[in-house]
Amino acid sequence: MDRRRLERLTGAAAEQVTALGTGHAWSLWRVRLADGRQVFVKAADDRPGLFAAEATGLRWLAEGAGHAAPVPEVIAVDDHMLVLPWLPAEPPSPQAAERFGRELAALHAGGADSFGAPWQGFIARLPLDNTPADRWPRWYAERRIAPYLRLAARHLDRAEVGLVERVMAEIETLAGPEEPPARIHGDLWSGNVLWSGGRAWLIDPAAHGGHRETDLAMLALFGAPYLDRILDAYREVHPLAEGWRARVPLHQLHPLLVHVALFGPSYRGAAVEAARAALRASR
């Protein structure tokens, strides 16, 4: 990590620097600054636009929920570094899960001008096309499924590629009732929920105007703690459209294709089964 860069960005000397490992193409750090602040730092040598997109997404999510936003403040950002407050992790609790469900519902209700966003996005280290659109089904097929099917196709056979292509062809039927654009995190698996201070914080977003069922499906994908409590509290504030449970695989198809593209065939079976389940739901 470039300590001089960090000190220029924060205006304070770095007194104690602790390496936390790496993630995708960046390194992670905990730093105590001379002015008493403790910060979390992501650093990378050559990832233009990546940290700016994350910072823009965090700020945009915070704007949508006001003072109640479960989103950390962006302290500083440039092309090589993102600086956030240090949030000490703690075990989740049922009470924190219920609070999270209510706050996530309020965040989604903040809405967006369109599906997509006026900035170029990223999911992990992969570019994410946020070109705006007025309707979700074709936008999801063209901006979220198709690009990652192309990247994942080398790990799929022809029949499996055809299965995902059927999902795209039938997307208008599979998508369920139309909904206005929600202000969503966009990559809300359990690892991007940080439990601290009696609540859940949203980190590492791929934020955009999207379908709110996408965030809920992502929470289910790898098993968020107290998921039933989160969902029950969410639905008390912002009820979901009929059939939402059957559409979970449709919303999970995009992140699973991303995982196939990033990590190879170990996620192939899950992606193919999500496509099959999405198609079954329409019958």
mmCIF file of C-alpha atoms in Angstrom:
data_model
loop_
_atom_site.group_PDB
_atom_site.id
_atom_site.type_symbol
_atom_site.label_atom_id
_atom_site.label_comp_id
_atom_site.label_asym_id
_atom_site.label_seq_id
_atom_site.Cartn_x
_atom_site.Cartn_y
_atom_site.Cartn_z
ATOM 1 C CA MET A 1 0.000 0.000 0.000
ATOM 2 C CA ASP A 2 1.186 3.515 -0.853
ATOM 3 C CA ARG A 3 1.276 5.242 2.549
ATOM 4 C CA ARG A 4 2.046 8.642 1.053
ATOM 5 C CA ARG A 5 -1.019 8.436 -1.165
ATOM 6 C CA LEU A 6 -3.176 7.496 1.822
ATOM 7 C CA GLU A 7 -1.802 10.390 3.848
ATOM 8 C CA ARG A 8 -2.507 12.842 1.020
ATOM 9 C CA LEU A 9 -6.060 11.557 0.675
ATOM 10 C CA THR A 10 -6.876 11.613 4.397
ATOM 11 C CA GLY A 11 -4.746 14.547 5.530
ATOM 12 C CA ALA A 12 -3.276 12.483 8.370
ATOM 13 C CA ALA A 13 -0.193 10.344 8.862
ATOM 14 C CA ALA A 14 -0.615 6.562 8.891
ATOM 15 C CA GLU A 15 0.613 5.406 12.298
ATOM 16 C CA GLN A 16 -0.264 1.722 12.185
ATOM 17 C CA VAL A 17 -0.898 -0.348 9.053
ATOM 18 C CA THR A 18 -2.233 -3.909 9.191
ATOM 19 C CA ALA A 19 -2.530 -6.086 6.084
ATOM 20 C CA LEU A 20 -5.852 -7.939 5.820
ATOM 21 C CA GLY A 21 -5.177 -9.954 2.682
ATOM 22 C CA THR A 22 -6.328 -9.564 -0.887
ATOM 23 C CA GLY A 23 -9.578 -9.693 -2.829
ATOM 24 C CA HIS A 24 -9.730 -10.111 -6.603
ATOM 25 C CA ALA A 25 -7.211 -7.511 -7.875
ATOM 26 C CA TRP A 26 -6.758 -5.352 -4.793
ATOM 27 C CA SER A 27 -5.255 -5.481 -1.316
ATOM 28 C CA LEU A 28 -7.090 -4.769 1.943
ATOM 29 C CA TRP A 29 -5.761 -2.845 4.948
ATOM 30 C CA ARG A 30 -6.683 -1.566 8.387
ATOM 31 C CA VAL A 31 -4.969 1.698 9.243
ATOM 32 C CA ARG A 32 -4.829 3.850 12.356
ATOM 33 C CA LEU A 33 -4.297 7.494 11.460
ATOM 34 C CA ALA A 34 -2.478 10.055 13.573
ATOM 35 C CA ASP A 35 -5.710 11.997 14.162
ATOM 36 C CA GLY A 36 -7.246 8.960 15.898
ATOM 37 C CA ARG A 37 -9.370 7.649 13.036
ATOM 38 C CA GLN A 38 -9.259 3.993 12.117
ATOM 39 C CA VAL A 39 -9.957 3.335 8.455
ATOM 40 C CA PHE A 40 -10.399 0.478 6.027
ATOM 41 C CA VAL A 41 -8.431 0.793 2.786
ATOM 42 C CA LYS A 42 -8.726 -0.959 -0.562
ATOM 43 C CA ALA A 43 -5.678 -0.427 -2.749
ATOM 44 C CA ALA A 44 -4.753 -1.421 -6.301
ATOM 45 C CA ASP A 45 -2.048 -0.416 -8.745
ATOM 46 C CA ASP A 46 -3.987 -0.247 -11.996
ATOM 47 C CA ARG A 47 -7.776 -0.443 -11.797
ATOM 48 C CA PRO A 48 -9.018 2.812 -13.344
ATOM 49 C CA GLY A 49 -12.643 3.531 -12.554
ATOM 50 C CA LEU A 50 -13.098 0.606 -10.174
ATOM 51 C CA PHE A 51 -12.909 2.468 -6.878
ATOM 52 C CA ALA A 52 -14.704 5.508 -8.286
ATOM 53 C CA ALA A 53 -17.638 3.285 -9.242
ATOM 54 C CA GLU A 54 -17.762 1.759 -5.769
ATOM 55 C CA ALA A 55 -17.588 5.165 -4.088
ATOM 56 C CA THR A 56 -20.276 6.571 -6.378
ATOM 57 C CA GLY A 57 -22.476 3.599 -5.612
ATOM 58 C CA LEU A 58 -22.045 3.950 -1.847
ATOM 59 C CA ARG A 59 -22.861 7.652 -1.957
ATOM 60 C CA TRP A 60 -25.864 7.062 -4.214
ATOM 61 C CA LEU A 61 -27.240 4.386 -1.893
ATOM 62 C CA ALA A 62 -26.780 6.710 1.084
ATOM 63 C CA GLU A 63 -28.626 9.516 -0.683
ATOM 64 C CA GLY A 64 -31.598 7.243 -1.253
ATOM 65 C CA ALA A 65 -32.104 6.400 2.417
ATOM 66 C CA GLY A 66 -30.942 9.621 4.067
ATOM 67 C CA HIS A 67 -29.610 9.517 7.611
ATOM 68 C CA ALA A 68 -30.869 5.946 8.109
ATOM 69 C CA ALA A 69 -28.792 4.504 5.266
ATOM 70 C CA PRO A 70 -26.914 1.330 6.283
ATOM 71 C CA VAL A 71 -23.980 2.458 4.140
ATOM 72 C CA PRO A 72 -20.512 3.543 5.333
ATOM 73 C CA GLU A 73 -19.260 7.034 4.539
ATOM 74 C CA VAL A 74 -16.717 7.388 1.756
ATOM 75 C CA ILE A 75 -13.746 9.183 3.354
ATOM 76 C CA ALA A 76 -11.590 9.396 0.230
ATOM 77 C CA VAL A 77 -11.156 7.812 -3.170
ATOM 78 C CA ASP A 78 -8.966 7.939 -6.267
ATOM 79 C CA ASP A 79 -8.024 5.452 -9.003
ATOM 80 C CA HIS A 80 -5.680 3.563 -6.671
ATOM 81 C CA MET A 81 -7.362 3.691 -3.274
ATOM 82 C CA LEU A 82 -10.734 3.703 -1.495
ATOM 83 C CA VAL A 83 -10.875 4.761 2.161
ATOM 84 C CA LEU A 84 -13.853 3.949 4.409
ATOM 85 C CA PRO A 85 -14.367 4.052 8.184
ATOM 86 C CA TRP A 86 -13.240 0.959 10.050
ATOM 87 C CA LEU A 87 -16.317 -0.934 11.272
ATOM 88 C CA PRO A 88 -15.497 -3.631 13.841
ATOM 89 C CA ALA A 89 -17.309 -6.829 12.917
ATOM 90 C CA GLU A 90 -19.607 -8.597 15.347
ATOM 91 C CA PRO A 91 -21.898 -11.642 15.159
ATOM 92 C CA PRO A 92 -25.318 -10.926 13.676
ATOM 93 C CA SER A 93 -28.370 -11.059 15.906
ATOM 94 C CA PRO A 94 -32.087 -11.563 15.208
ATOM 95 C CA GLN A 95 -32.718 -7.943 16.173
ATOM 96 C CA ALA A 96 -30.033 -6.654 13.816
ATOM 97 C CA ALA A 97 -31.436 -8.853 11.032
ATOM 98 C CA GLU A 98 -34.915 -7.410 11.479
ATOM 99 C CA ARG A 99 -33.519 -3.889 11.465
ATOM 100 C CA PHE A 100 -31.649 -4.732 8.291
ATOM 101 C CA GLY A 101 -34.827 -5.950 6.608
ATOM 102 C CA ARG A 102 -36.619 -2.703 7.406
ATOM 103 C CA GLU A 103 -33.690 -0.537 6.325
ATOM 104 C CA LEU A 104 -33.219 -2.469 3.086
ATOM 105 C CA ALA A 105 -36.913 -1.992 2.271
ATOM 106 C CA ALA A 106 -36.587 1.753 2.891
ATOM 107 C CA LEU A 107 -33.467 1.880 0.731
ATOM 108 C CA HIS A 108 -35.197 0.145 -2.171
ATOM 109 C CA ALA A 109 -38.180 2.446 -1.825
ATOM 110 C CA GLY A 110 -35.851 5.406 -2.439
ATOM 111 C CA GLY A 111 -36.148 4.493 -6.101
ATOM 112 C CA ALA A 112 -34.038 5.329 -9.137
ATOM 113 C CA ASP A 113 -34.526 7.323 -12.317
ATOM 114 C CA SER A 114 -34.233 4.209 -14.487
ATOM 115 C CA PHE A 115 -32.941 0.675 -14.532
ATOM 116 C CA GLY A 116 -29.165 0.908 -14.735
ATOM 117 C CA ALA A 117 -27.137 3.937 -13.729
ATOM 118 C CA PRO A 118 -25.346 6.946 -15.248
ATOM 119 C CA TRP A 119 -21.931 5.497 -14.376
ATOM 120 C CA GLN A 120 -19.960 2.465 -15.541
ATOM 121 C CA GLY A 121 -20.178 -0.284 -12.950
ATOM 122 C CA PHE A 122 -18.139 -3.265 -11.827
ATOM 123 C CA ILE A 123 -19.004 -6.566 -10.204
ATOM 124 C CA ALA A 124 -15.903 -7.949 -8.535
ATOM 125 C CA ARG A 125 -13.220 -7.127 -11.135
ATOM 126 C CA LEU A 126 -15.527 -7.445 -14.168
ATOM 127 C CA PRO A 127 -17.106 -4.454 -15.954
ATOM 128 C CA LEU A 128 -20.856 -4.064 -15.444
ATOM 129 C CA ASP A 129 -22.854 -2.360 -18.189
ATOM 130 C CA ASN A 130 -25.226 0.089 -16.502
ATOM 131 C CA THR A 131 -26.668 1.625 -19.683
ATOM 132 C CA PRO A 132 -30.093 2.892 -18.526
ATOM 133 C CA ALA A 133 -33.432 1.530 -19.716
ATOM 134 C CA ASP A 134 -37.091 2.061 -18.833
ATOM 135 C CA ARG A 135 -38.134 -1.579 -18.439
ATOM 136 C CA TRP A 136 -36.430 -4.297 -16.426
ATOM 137 C CA PRO A 137 -36.938 -7.589 -18.314
ATOM 138 C CA ARG A 138 -35.015 -6.868 -21.517
ATOM 139 C CA TRP A 139 -32.492 -4.750 -19.606
ATOM 140 C CA TYR A 140 -31.772 -7.700 -17.309
ATOM 141 C CA ALA A 141 -31.447 -10.094 -20.241
ATOM 142 C CA GLU A 142 -29.211 -7.793 -22.290
ATOM 143 C CA ARG A 143 -27.121 -6.106 -19.567
ATOM 144 C CA ARG A 144 -26.893 -8.770 -16.894
ATOM 145 C CA ILE A 145 -27.324 -12.226 -18.439
ATOM 146 C CA ALA A 146 -25.960 -11.966 -21.993
ATOM 147 C CA PRO A 147 -22.506 -10.424 -21.247
ATOM 148 C CA TYR A 148 -21.676 -12.989 -18.566
ATOM 149 C CA LEU A 149 -23.060 -15.889 -20.573
ATOM 150 C CA ARG A 150 -20.486 -14.955 -23.235
ATOM 151 C CA LEU A 151 -17.730 -15.001 -20.605
ATOM 152 C CA ALA A 152 -18.974 -18.215 -18.975
ATOM 153 C CA ALA A 153 -19.695 -20.095 -22.210
ATOM 154 C CA ARG A 154 -16.237 -21.689 -22.361
ATOM 155 C CA HIS A 155 -17.218 -23.676 -19.244
ATOM 156 C CA LEU A 156 -20.683 -24.696 -20.539
ATOM 157 C CA ASP A 157 -21.744 -27.119 -23.230
ATOM 158 C CA ARG A 158 -23.954 -26.126 -26.147
ATOM 159 C CA ALA A 159 -27.157 -27.359 -24.497
ATOM 160 C CA GLU A 160 -26.412 -25.405 -21.315
ATOM 161 C CA VAL A 161 -25.765 -22.221 -23.274
ATOM 162 C CA GLY A 162 -29.055 -22.823 -25.071
ATOM 163 C CA LEU A 163 -30.850 -23.172 -21.748
ATOM 164 C CA VAL A 164 -29.697 -19.735 -20.616
ATOM 165 C CA GLU A 165 -30.588 -18.320 -24.023
ATOM 166 C CA ARG A 166 -34.127 -19.647 -23.506
ATOM 167 C CA VAL A 167 -34.321 -17.683 -20.260
ATOM 168 C CA MET A 168 -33.396 -14.534 -22.170
ATOM 169 C CA ALA A 169 -35.925 -15.310 -24.911
ATOM 170 C CA GLU A 170 -38.729 -15.856 -22.376
ATOM 171 C CA ILE A 171 -37.739 -13.055 -20.016
ATOM 172 C CA GLU A 172 -40.965 -11.082 -20.430
ATOM 173 C CA THR A 173 -42.956 -14.060 -19.137
ATOM 174 C CA LEU A 174 -40.473 -14.973 -16.408
ATOM 175 C CA ALA A 175 -40.016 -11.479 -14.960
ATOM 176 C CA GLY A 176 -43.353 -11.241 -13.138
ATOM 177 C CA PRO A 177 -45.320 -8.039 -12.519
ATOM 178 C CA GLU A 178 -43.663 -4.804 -13.581
ATOM 179 C CA GLU A 179 -42.076 -2.767 -10.816
ATOM 180 C CA PRO A 180 -40.507 0.695 -10.796
ATOM 181 C CA PRO A 181 -36.705 0.878 -10.529
ATOM 182 C CA ALA A 182 -35.464 0.305 -6.987
ATOM 183 C CA ARG A 183 -32.228 1.644 -5.527
ATOM 184 C CA ILE A 184 -30.371 -1.639 -5.057
ATOM 185 C CA HIS A 185 -26.972 -2.793 -3.853
ATOM 186 C CA GLY A 186 -26.623 -5.122 -6.835
ATOM 187 C CA ASP A 187 -24.204 -7.677 -5.328
ATOM 188 C CA LEU A 188 -25.818 -8.345 -1.975
ATOM 189 C CA TRP A 189 -24.508 -11.760 -1.057
ATOM 190 C CA SER A 190 -23.882 -12.383 2.632
ATOM 191 C CA GLY A 191 -20.178 -11.512 2.357
ATOM 192 C CA ASN A 192 -21.111 -7.963 1.388
ATOM 193 C CA VAL A 193 -23.134 -7.457 4.560
ATOM 194 C CA LEU A 194 -20.992 -6.347 7.499
ATOM 195 C CA TRP A 195 -22.563 -6.699 10.938
ATOM 196 C CA SER A 196 -21.356 -3.962 13.278
ATOM 197 C CA GLY A 197 -22.864 -1.789 16.002
ATOM 198 C CA GLY A 198 -26.130 -3.694 16.196
ATOM 199 C CA ARG A 199 -26.961 -3.364 12.509
ATOM 200 C CA ALA A 200 -25.974 -4.512 9.035
ATOM 201 C CA TRP A 201 -23.847 -2.334 6.758
ATOM 202 C CA LEU A 202 -23.796 -2.636 2.979
ATOM 203 C CA ILE A 203 -20.297 -2.848 1.510
ATOM 204 C CA ASP A 204 -18.762 -3.597 -1.918
ATOM 205 C CA PRO A 205 -21.821 -2.556 -3.942
ATOM 206 C CA ALA A 206 -22.526 -2.884 -7.640
ATOM 207 C CA ALA A 207 -25.216 -0.263 -7.105
ATOM 208 C CA HIS A 208 -27.762 0.668 -9.763
ATOM 209 C CA GLY A 209 -31.440 1.075 -10.410
ATOM 210 C CA GLY A 210 -32.691 -2.484 -10.499
ATOM 211 C CA HIS A 211 -35.365 -4.937 -9.410
ATOM 212 C CA ARG A 212 -35.610 -5.170 -5.637
ATOM 213 C CA GLU A 213 -36.061 -8.953 -5.811
ATOM 214 C CA THR A 214 -32.453 -9.093 -7.072
ATOM 215 C CA ASP A 215 -31.022 -8.004 -3.711
ATOM 216 C CA LEU A 216 -33.243 -10.442 -1.822
ATOM 217 C CA ALA A 217 -32.301 -13.316 -4.133
ATOM 218 C CA MET A 218 -28.630 -12.504 -3.633
ATOM 219 C CA LEU A 219 -29.042 -12.665 0.149
ATOM 220 C CA ALA A 220 -30.430 -16.178 -0.280
ATOM 221 C CA LEU A 221 -27.753 -17.335 -2.725
ATOM 222 C CA PHE A 222 -25.023 -18.167 -0.213
ATOM 223 C CA GLY A 223 -27.110 -18.105 2.953
ATOM 224 C CA ALA A 224 -27.402 -14.801 4.819
ATOM 225 C CA PRO A 225 -27.823 -15.319 8.579
ATOM 226 C CA TYR A 226 -31.372 -14.940 9.902
ATOM 227 C CA LEU A 227 -32.667 -14.661 6.353
ATOM 228 C CA ASP A 228 -36.260 -15.398 7.360
ATOM 229 C CA ARG A 229 -36.142 -12.540 9.873
ATOM 230 C CA ILE A 230 -34.713 -10.188 7.246
ATOM 231 C CA LEU A 231 -37.398 -11.114 4.715
ATOM 232 C CA ASP A 232 -40.281 -10.923 7.183
ATOM 233 C CA ALA A 233 -39.211 -7.466 8.357
ATOM 234 C CA TYR A 234 -38.683 -6.354 4.760
ATOM 235 C CA ARG A 235 -42.156 -7.453 3.695
ATOM 236 C CA GLU A 236 -43.780 -5.678 6.616
ATOM 237 C CA VAL A 237 -42.418 -2.415 5.232
ATOM 238 C CA HIS A 238 -42.501 -3.147 1.493
ATOM 239 C CA PRO A 239 -44.634 -6.191 0.490
ATOM 240 C CA LEU A 240 -43.401 -8.253 -2.433
ATOM 241 C CA ALA A 241 -45.355 -9.149 -5.570
ATOM 242 C CA GLU A 242 -47.059 -12.526 -5.805
ATOM 243 C CA GLY A 243 -44.745 -15.282 -7.001
ATOM 244 C CA TRP A 244 -41.536 -13.646 -5.807
ATOM 245 C CA ARG A 245 -40.149 -16.867 -4.320
ATOM 246 C CA ALA A 246 -40.468 -18.668 -7.658
ATOM 247 C CA ARG A 247 -38.463 -15.887 -9.320
ATOM 248 C CA VAL A 248 -35.468 -16.215 -6.984
ATOM 249 C CA PRO A 249 -33.528 -18.456 -9.454
ATOM 250 C CA LEU A 250 -34.046 -15.926 -12.259
ATOM 251 C CA HIS A 251 -32.416 -13.208 -10.174
ATOM 252 C CA GLN A 252 -29.631 -15.571 -9.078
ATOM 253 C CA LEU A 253 -28.737 -16.492 -12.650
ATOM 254 C CA HIS A 254 -26.713 -13.337 -13.262
ATOM 255 C CA PRO A 255 -24.421 -13.650 -10.212
ATOM 256 C CA LEU A 256 -23.957 -17.359 -10.851
ATOM 257 C CA LEU A 257 -22.844 -16.672 -14.420
ATOM 258 C CA VAL A 258 -20.455 -14.067 -13.008
ATOM 259 C CA HIS A 259 -19.047 -16.759 -10.709
ATOM 260 C CA VAL A 260 -18.610 -19.159 -13.616
ATOM 261 C CA ALA A 261 -16.813 -16.420 -15.548
ATOM 262 C CA LEU A 262 -14.535 -15.614 -12.607
ATOM 263 C CA PHE A 263 -13.939 -19.003 -10.999
ATOM 264 C CA GLY A 264 -14.661 -21.586 -13.671
ATOM 265 C CA PRO A 265 -16.738 -24.773 -13.803
ATOM 266 C CA SER A 266 -17.185 -25.215 -10.043
ATOM 267 C CA TYR A 267 -20.248 -22.931 -10.348
ATOM 268 C CA ARG A 268 -21.451 -24.449 -13.618
ATOM 269 C CA GLY A 269 -24.028 -26.766 -12.043
ATOM 270 C CA ALA A 270 -25.556 -24.028 -9.900
ATOM 271 C CA ALA A 271 -25.869 -21.670 -12.867
ATOM 272 C CA VAL A 272 -27.484 -24.323 -15.066
ATOM 273 C CA GLU A 273 -29.919 -25.320 -12.327
ATOM 274 C CA ALA A 274 -30.876 -21.662 -11.795
ATOM 275 C CA ALA A 275 -31.718 -21.403 -15.497
ATOM 276 C CA ARG A 276 -33.800 -24.588 -15.340
ATOM 277 C CA ALA A 277 -35.615 -23.421 -12.206
ATOM 278 C CA ALA A 278 -36.323 -20.001 -13.728
ATOM 279 C CA LEU A 279 -37.956 -21.690 -16.734
ATOM 280 C CA ARG A 280 -39.934 -24.132 -14.573
ATOM 281 C CA ALA A 281 -41.401 -21.244 -12.612
ATOM 282 C CA SER A 282 -43.309 -20.026 -15.654
ATOM 283 C CA ARG A 283 -45.129 -23.328 -16.183
#
